[in-house]
PDB file of C-alpha atoms in Angstrom:
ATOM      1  CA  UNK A 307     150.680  -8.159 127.374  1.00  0.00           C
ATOM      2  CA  UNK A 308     153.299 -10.688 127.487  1.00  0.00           C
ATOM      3  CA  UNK A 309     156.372  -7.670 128.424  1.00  0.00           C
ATOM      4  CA  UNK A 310     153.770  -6.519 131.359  1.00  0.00           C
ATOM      5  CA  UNK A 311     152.917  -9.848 132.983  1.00  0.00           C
ATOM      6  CA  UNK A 312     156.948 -10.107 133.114  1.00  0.00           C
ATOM      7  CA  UNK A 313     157.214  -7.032 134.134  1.00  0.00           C
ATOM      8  CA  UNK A 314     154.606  -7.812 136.923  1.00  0.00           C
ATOM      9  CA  UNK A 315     156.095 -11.261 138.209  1.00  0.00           C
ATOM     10  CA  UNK A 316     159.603  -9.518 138.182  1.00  0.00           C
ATOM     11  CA  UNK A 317     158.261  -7.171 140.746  1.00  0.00           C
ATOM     12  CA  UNK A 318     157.237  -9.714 143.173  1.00  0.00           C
ATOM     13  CA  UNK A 319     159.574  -9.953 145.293  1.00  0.00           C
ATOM     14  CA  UNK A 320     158.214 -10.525 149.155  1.00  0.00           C
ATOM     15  CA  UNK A 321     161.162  -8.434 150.991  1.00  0.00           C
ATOM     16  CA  UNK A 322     162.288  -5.191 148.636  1.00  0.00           C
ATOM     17  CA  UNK A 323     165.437  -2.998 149.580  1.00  0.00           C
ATOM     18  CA  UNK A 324     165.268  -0.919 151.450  1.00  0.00           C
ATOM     19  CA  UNK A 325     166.000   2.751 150.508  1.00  0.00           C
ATOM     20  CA  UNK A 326     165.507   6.477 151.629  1.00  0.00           C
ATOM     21  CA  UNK A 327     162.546   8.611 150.684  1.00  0.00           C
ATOM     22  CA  UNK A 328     163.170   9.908 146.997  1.00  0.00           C
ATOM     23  CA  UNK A 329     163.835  13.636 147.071  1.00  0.00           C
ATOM     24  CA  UNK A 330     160.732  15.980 147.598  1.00  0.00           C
ATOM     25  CA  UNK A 331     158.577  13.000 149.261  1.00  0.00           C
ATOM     26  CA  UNK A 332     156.435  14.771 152.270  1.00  0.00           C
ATOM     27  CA  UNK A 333     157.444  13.532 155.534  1.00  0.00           C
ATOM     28  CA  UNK A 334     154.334  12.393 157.061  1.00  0.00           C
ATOM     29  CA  UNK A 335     153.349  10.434 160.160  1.00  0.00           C
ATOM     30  CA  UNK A 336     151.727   7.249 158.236  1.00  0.00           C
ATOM     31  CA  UNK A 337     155.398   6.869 157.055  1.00  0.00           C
ATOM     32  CA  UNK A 338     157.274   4.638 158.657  1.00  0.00           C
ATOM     33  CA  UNK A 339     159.981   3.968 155.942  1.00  0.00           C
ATOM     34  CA  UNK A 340     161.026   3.519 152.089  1.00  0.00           C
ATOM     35  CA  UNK A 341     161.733   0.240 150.662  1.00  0.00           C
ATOM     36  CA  UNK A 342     162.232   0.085 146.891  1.00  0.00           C
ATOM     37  CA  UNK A 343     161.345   4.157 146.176  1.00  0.00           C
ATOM     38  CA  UNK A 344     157.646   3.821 147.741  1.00  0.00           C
ATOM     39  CA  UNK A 345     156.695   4.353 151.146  1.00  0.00           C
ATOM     40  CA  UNK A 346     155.864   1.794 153.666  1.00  0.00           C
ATOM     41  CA  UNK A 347     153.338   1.733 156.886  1.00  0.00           C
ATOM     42  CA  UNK A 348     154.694   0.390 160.233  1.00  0.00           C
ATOM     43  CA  UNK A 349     154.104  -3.373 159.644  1.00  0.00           C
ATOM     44  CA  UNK A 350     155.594  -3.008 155.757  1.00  0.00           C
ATOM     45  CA  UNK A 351     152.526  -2.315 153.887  1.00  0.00           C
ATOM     46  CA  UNK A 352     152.989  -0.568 150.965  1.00  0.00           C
ATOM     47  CA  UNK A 353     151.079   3.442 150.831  1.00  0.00           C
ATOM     48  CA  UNK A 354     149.974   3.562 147.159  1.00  0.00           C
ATOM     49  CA  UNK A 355     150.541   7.323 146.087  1.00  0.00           C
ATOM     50  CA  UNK A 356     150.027   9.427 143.158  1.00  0.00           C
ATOM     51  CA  UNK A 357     153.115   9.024 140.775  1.00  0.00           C
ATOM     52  CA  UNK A 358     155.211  11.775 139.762  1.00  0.00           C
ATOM     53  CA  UNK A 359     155.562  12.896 135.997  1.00  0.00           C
ATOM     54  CA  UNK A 360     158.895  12.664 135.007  1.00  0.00           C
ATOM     55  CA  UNK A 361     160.468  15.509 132.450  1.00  0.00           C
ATOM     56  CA  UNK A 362     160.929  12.992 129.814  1.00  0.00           C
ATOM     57  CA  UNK A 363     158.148  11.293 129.652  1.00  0.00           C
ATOM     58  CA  UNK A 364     157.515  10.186 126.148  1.00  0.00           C
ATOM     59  CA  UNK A 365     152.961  10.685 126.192  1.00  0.00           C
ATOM     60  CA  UNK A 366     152.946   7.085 126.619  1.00  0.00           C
ATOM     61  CA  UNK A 367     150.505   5.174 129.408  1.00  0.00           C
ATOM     62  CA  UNK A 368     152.449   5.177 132.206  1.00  0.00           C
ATOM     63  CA  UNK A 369     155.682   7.264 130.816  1.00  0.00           C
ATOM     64  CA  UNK A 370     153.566  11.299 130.801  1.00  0.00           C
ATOM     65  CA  UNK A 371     155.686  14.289 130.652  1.00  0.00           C
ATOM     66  CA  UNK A 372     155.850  16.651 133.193  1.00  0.00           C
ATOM     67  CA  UNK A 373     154.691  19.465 130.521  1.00  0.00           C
ATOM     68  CA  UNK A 374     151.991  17.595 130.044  1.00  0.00           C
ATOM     69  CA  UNK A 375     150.428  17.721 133.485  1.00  0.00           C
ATOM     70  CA  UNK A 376     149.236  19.818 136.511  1.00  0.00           C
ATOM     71  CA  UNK A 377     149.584  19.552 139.807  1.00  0.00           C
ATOM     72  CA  UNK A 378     145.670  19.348 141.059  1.00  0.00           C
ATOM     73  CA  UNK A 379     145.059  22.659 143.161  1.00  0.00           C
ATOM     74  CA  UNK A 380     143.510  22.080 146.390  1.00  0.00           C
ATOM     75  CA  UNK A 381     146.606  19.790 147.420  1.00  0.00           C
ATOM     76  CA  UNK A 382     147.509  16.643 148.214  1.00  0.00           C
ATOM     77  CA  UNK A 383     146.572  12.831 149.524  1.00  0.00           C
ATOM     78  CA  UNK A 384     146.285  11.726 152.856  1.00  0.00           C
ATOM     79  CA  UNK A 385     150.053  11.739 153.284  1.00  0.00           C
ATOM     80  CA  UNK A 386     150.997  14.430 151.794  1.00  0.00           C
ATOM     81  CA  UNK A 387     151.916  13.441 147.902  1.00  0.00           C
ATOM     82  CA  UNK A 388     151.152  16.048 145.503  1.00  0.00           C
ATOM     83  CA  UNK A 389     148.185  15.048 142.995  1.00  0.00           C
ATOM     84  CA  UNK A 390     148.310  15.204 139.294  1.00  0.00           C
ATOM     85  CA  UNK A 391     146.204  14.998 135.681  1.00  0.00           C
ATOM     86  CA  UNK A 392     146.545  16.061 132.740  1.00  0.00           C
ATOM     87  CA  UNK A 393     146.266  19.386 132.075  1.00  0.00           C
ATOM     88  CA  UNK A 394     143.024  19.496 130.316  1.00  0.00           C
ATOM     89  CA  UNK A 395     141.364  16.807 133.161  1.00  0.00           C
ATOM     90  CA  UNK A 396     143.028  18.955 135.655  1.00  0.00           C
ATOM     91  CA  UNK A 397     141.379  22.254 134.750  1.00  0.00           C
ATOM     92  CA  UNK A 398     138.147  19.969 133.884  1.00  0.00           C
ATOM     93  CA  UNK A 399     138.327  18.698 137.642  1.00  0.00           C
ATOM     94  CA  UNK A 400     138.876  21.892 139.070  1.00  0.00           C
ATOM     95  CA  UNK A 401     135.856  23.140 137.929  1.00  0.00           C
ATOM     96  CA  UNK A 402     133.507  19.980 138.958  1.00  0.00           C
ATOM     97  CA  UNK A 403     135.568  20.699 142.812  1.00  0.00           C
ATOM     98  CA  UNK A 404     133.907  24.188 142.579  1.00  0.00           C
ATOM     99  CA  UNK A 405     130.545  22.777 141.645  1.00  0.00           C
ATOM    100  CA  UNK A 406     131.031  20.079 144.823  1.00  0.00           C
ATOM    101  CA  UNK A 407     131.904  22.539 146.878  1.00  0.00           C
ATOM    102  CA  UNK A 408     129.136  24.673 146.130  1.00  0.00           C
ATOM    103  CA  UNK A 409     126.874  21.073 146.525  1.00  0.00           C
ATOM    104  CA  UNK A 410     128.783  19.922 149.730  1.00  0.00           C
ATOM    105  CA  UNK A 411     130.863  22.509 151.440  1.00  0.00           C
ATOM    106  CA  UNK A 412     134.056  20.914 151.212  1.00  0.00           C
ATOM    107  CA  UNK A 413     136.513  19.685 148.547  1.00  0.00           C
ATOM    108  CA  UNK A 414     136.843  16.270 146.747  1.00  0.00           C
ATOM    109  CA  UNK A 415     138.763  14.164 148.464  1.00  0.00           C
ATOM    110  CA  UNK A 416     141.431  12.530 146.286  1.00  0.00           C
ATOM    111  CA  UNK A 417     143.221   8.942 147.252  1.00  0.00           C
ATOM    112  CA  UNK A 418     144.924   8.289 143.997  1.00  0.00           C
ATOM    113  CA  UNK A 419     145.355  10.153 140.396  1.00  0.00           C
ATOM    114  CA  UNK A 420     148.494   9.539 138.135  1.00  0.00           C
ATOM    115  CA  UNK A 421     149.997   6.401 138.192  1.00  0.00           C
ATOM    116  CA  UNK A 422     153.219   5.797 136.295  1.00  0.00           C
ATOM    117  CA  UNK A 423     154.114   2.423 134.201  1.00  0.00           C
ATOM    118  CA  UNK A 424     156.414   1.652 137.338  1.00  0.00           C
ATOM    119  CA  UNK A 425     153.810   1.888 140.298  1.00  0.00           C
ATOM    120  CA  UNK A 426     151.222   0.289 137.256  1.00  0.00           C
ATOM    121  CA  UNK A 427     153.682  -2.944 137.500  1.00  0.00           C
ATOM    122  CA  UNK A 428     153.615  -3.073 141.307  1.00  0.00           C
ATOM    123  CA  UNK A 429     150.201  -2.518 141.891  1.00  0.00           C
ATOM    124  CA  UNK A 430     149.657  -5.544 139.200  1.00  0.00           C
ATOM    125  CA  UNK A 431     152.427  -7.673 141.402  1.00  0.00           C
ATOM    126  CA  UNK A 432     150.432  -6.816 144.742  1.00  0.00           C
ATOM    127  CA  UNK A 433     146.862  -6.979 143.474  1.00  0.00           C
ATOM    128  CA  UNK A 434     146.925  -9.088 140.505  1.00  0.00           C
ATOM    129  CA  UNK A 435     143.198  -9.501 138.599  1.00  0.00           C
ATOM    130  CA  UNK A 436     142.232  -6.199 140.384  1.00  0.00           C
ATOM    131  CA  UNK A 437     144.515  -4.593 139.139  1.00  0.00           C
ATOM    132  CA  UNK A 438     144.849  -3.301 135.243  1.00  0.00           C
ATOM    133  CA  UNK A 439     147.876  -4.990 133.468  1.00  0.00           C
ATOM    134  CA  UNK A 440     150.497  -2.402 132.986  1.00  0.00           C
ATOM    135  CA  UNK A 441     150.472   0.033 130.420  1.00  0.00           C
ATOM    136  CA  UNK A 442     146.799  -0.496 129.978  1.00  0.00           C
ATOM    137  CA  UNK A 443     145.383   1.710 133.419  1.00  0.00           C
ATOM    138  CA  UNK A 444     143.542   5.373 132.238  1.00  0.00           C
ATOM    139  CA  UNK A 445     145.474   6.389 135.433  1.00  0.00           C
ATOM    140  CA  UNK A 446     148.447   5.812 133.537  1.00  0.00           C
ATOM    141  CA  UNK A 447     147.202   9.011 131.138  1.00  0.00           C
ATOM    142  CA  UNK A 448     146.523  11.565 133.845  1.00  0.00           C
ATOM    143  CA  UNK A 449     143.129  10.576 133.138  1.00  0.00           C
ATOM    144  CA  UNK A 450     141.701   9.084 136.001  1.00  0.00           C
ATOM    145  CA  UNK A 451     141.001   9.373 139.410  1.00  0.00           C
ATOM    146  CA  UNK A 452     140.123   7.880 142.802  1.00  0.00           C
ATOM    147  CA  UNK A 453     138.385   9.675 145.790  1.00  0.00           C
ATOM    148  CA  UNK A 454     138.792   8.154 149.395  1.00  0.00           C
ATOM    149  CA  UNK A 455     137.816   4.793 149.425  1.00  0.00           C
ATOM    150  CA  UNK A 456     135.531   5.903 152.413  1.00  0.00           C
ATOM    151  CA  UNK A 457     132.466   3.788 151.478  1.00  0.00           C
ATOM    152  CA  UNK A 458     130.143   6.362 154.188  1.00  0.00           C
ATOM    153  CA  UNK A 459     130.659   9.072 152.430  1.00  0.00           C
ATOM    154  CA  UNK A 460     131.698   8.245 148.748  1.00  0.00           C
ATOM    155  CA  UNK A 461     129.793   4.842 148.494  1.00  0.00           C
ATOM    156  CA  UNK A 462     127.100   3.550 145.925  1.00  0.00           C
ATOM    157  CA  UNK A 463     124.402   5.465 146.662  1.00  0.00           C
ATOM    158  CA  UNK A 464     125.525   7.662 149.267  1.00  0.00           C
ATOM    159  CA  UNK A 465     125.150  11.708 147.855  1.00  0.00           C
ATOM    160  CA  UNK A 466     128.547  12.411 146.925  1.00  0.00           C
ATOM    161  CA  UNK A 467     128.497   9.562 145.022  1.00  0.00           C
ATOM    162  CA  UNK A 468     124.982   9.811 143.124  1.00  0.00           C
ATOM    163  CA  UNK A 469     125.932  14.102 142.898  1.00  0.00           C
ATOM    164  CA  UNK A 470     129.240  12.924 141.029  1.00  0.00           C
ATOM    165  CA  UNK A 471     127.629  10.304 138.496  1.00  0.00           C
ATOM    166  CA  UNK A 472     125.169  13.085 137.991  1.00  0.00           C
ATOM    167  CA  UNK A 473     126.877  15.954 137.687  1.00  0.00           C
ATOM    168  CA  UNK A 474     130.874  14.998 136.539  1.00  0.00           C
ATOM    169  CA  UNK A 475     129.776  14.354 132.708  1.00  0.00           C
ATOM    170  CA  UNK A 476     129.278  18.099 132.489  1.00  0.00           C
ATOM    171  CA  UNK A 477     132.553  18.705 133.456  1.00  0.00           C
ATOM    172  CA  UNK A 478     133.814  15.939 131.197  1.00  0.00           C
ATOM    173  CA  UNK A 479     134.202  13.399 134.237  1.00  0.00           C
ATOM    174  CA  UNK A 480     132.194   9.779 134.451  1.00  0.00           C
ATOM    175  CA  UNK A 481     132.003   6.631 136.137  1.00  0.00           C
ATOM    176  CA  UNK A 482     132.696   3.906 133.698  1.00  0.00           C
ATOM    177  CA  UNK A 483     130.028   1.317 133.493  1.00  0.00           C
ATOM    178  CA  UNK A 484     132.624  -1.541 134.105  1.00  0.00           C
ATOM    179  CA  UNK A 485     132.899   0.046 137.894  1.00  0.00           C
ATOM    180  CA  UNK A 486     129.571   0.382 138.509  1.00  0.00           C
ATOM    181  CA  UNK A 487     127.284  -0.864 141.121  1.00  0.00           C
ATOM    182  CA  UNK A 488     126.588  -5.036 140.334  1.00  0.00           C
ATOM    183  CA  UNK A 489     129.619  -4.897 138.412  1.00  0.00           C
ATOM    184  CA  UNK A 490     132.217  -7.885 139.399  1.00  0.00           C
ATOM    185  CA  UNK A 491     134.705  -5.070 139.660  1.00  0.00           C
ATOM    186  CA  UNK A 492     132.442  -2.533 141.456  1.00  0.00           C
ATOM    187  CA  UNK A 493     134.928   0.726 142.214  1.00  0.00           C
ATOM    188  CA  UNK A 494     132.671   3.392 143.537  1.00  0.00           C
ATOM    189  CA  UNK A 495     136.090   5.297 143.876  1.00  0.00           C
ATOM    190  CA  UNK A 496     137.015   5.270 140.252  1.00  0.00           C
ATOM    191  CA  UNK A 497     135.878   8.148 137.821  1.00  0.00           C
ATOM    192  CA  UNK A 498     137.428   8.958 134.468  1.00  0.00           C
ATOM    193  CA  UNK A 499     137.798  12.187 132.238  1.00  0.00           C
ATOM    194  CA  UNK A 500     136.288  11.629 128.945  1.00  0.00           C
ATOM    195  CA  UNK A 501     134.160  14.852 127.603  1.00  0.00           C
ATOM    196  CA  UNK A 502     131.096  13.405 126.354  1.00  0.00           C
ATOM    197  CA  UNK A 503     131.017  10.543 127.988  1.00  0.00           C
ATOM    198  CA  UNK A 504     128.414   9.588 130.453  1.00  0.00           C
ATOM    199  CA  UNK A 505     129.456   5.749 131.242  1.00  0.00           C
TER     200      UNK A 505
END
């Protein structure tokens, strides 16, 4: 706990540097520039994004191999990133999209799904007590996922959201009950793979 909180704080710099877009990263209008390897909005807002898997990634949180985990099939996030999970949740997922599909006629709309132990320490830096301390996040295992936080259409209570709580467990994916509705930390974005699990 100690190594992430410094970790965290070391990140906080106000003004990073300012670099190029890593290779591969999607050119995309929302972009308006890179500063410290993640992608910035026009007024210097960071644009959180799925991670990338790296090939030596040693199966810790944060640190998960590339042969470890899929790409997610239907695409990408709202700027173009690639999406990934672990294989198992992947293939999981894919089959609870066909289910929604079937339910709601279009796919599930993914914000945010891996998140290395990097992007875990500057989320922590940017969000603090919202945030999970580093090494500690499920997204961190290719476990976890967030849809669109479009409160409309994915919000407590809205049908997406009550099909999902009903339906994922079958395909191994749940809303924790430390998200849910009442909750101080109420994330009706957040969902989890777990097989068995209902909350």
């Amino acid at each position: 706990q100690e190594q992430a909180d410094a970790d965290a704080a070391a990140a906080r710099p106000s003004a990073g540097t300012r670099s190029g877009a890593p290779a591969g990263a999607p050119s995309s209008p929302g972009i308006a520039g890179w500063v410290d390897g993640r992608p910035v909005d026009a007024q210097g807002n960071v644009l959180w994004v799925t991670s990338v898997p790296t090939a030596d990634g040693d199966g810790s949180n944060g640190h998960m191999p590339a042969s470890a985990m899929c790409q997610v099939p239907w695409g990408t996030d709202q700027l173009g990133f690639a999406q990934y999970l672990r294989c198992d949740a992947g293939d999981a997922l894919t089959a609870l999209n066909e289910a929604f599909r079937a339910q709601f006629g279009a796919s599930l709309d993914l914000d945010l799904t891996y998140r290395s132990y990097e992007d875990q320490v500057a989320m922590k830096a940017a969000f603090g007590g919202l945030a999970a301390a580093p090494g500690t996040s499920s997204h961190g295992l290719g476990t976890a996922l967030d849809v669109q936080e479009w409160p409309g259409t994915y919000g407590f209570g809205t049908a997406r959201y009550d099909w999902l709580v009903a339906n994922g467990p079958a395909y191994g994916w749940y809303a924790p009950a430390r998200v849910r509705q009442g909750q101080p930390y109420a994330e009706y974005w957040h969902f989890e793979y777990g097989p068995g699990r209902t909350s």
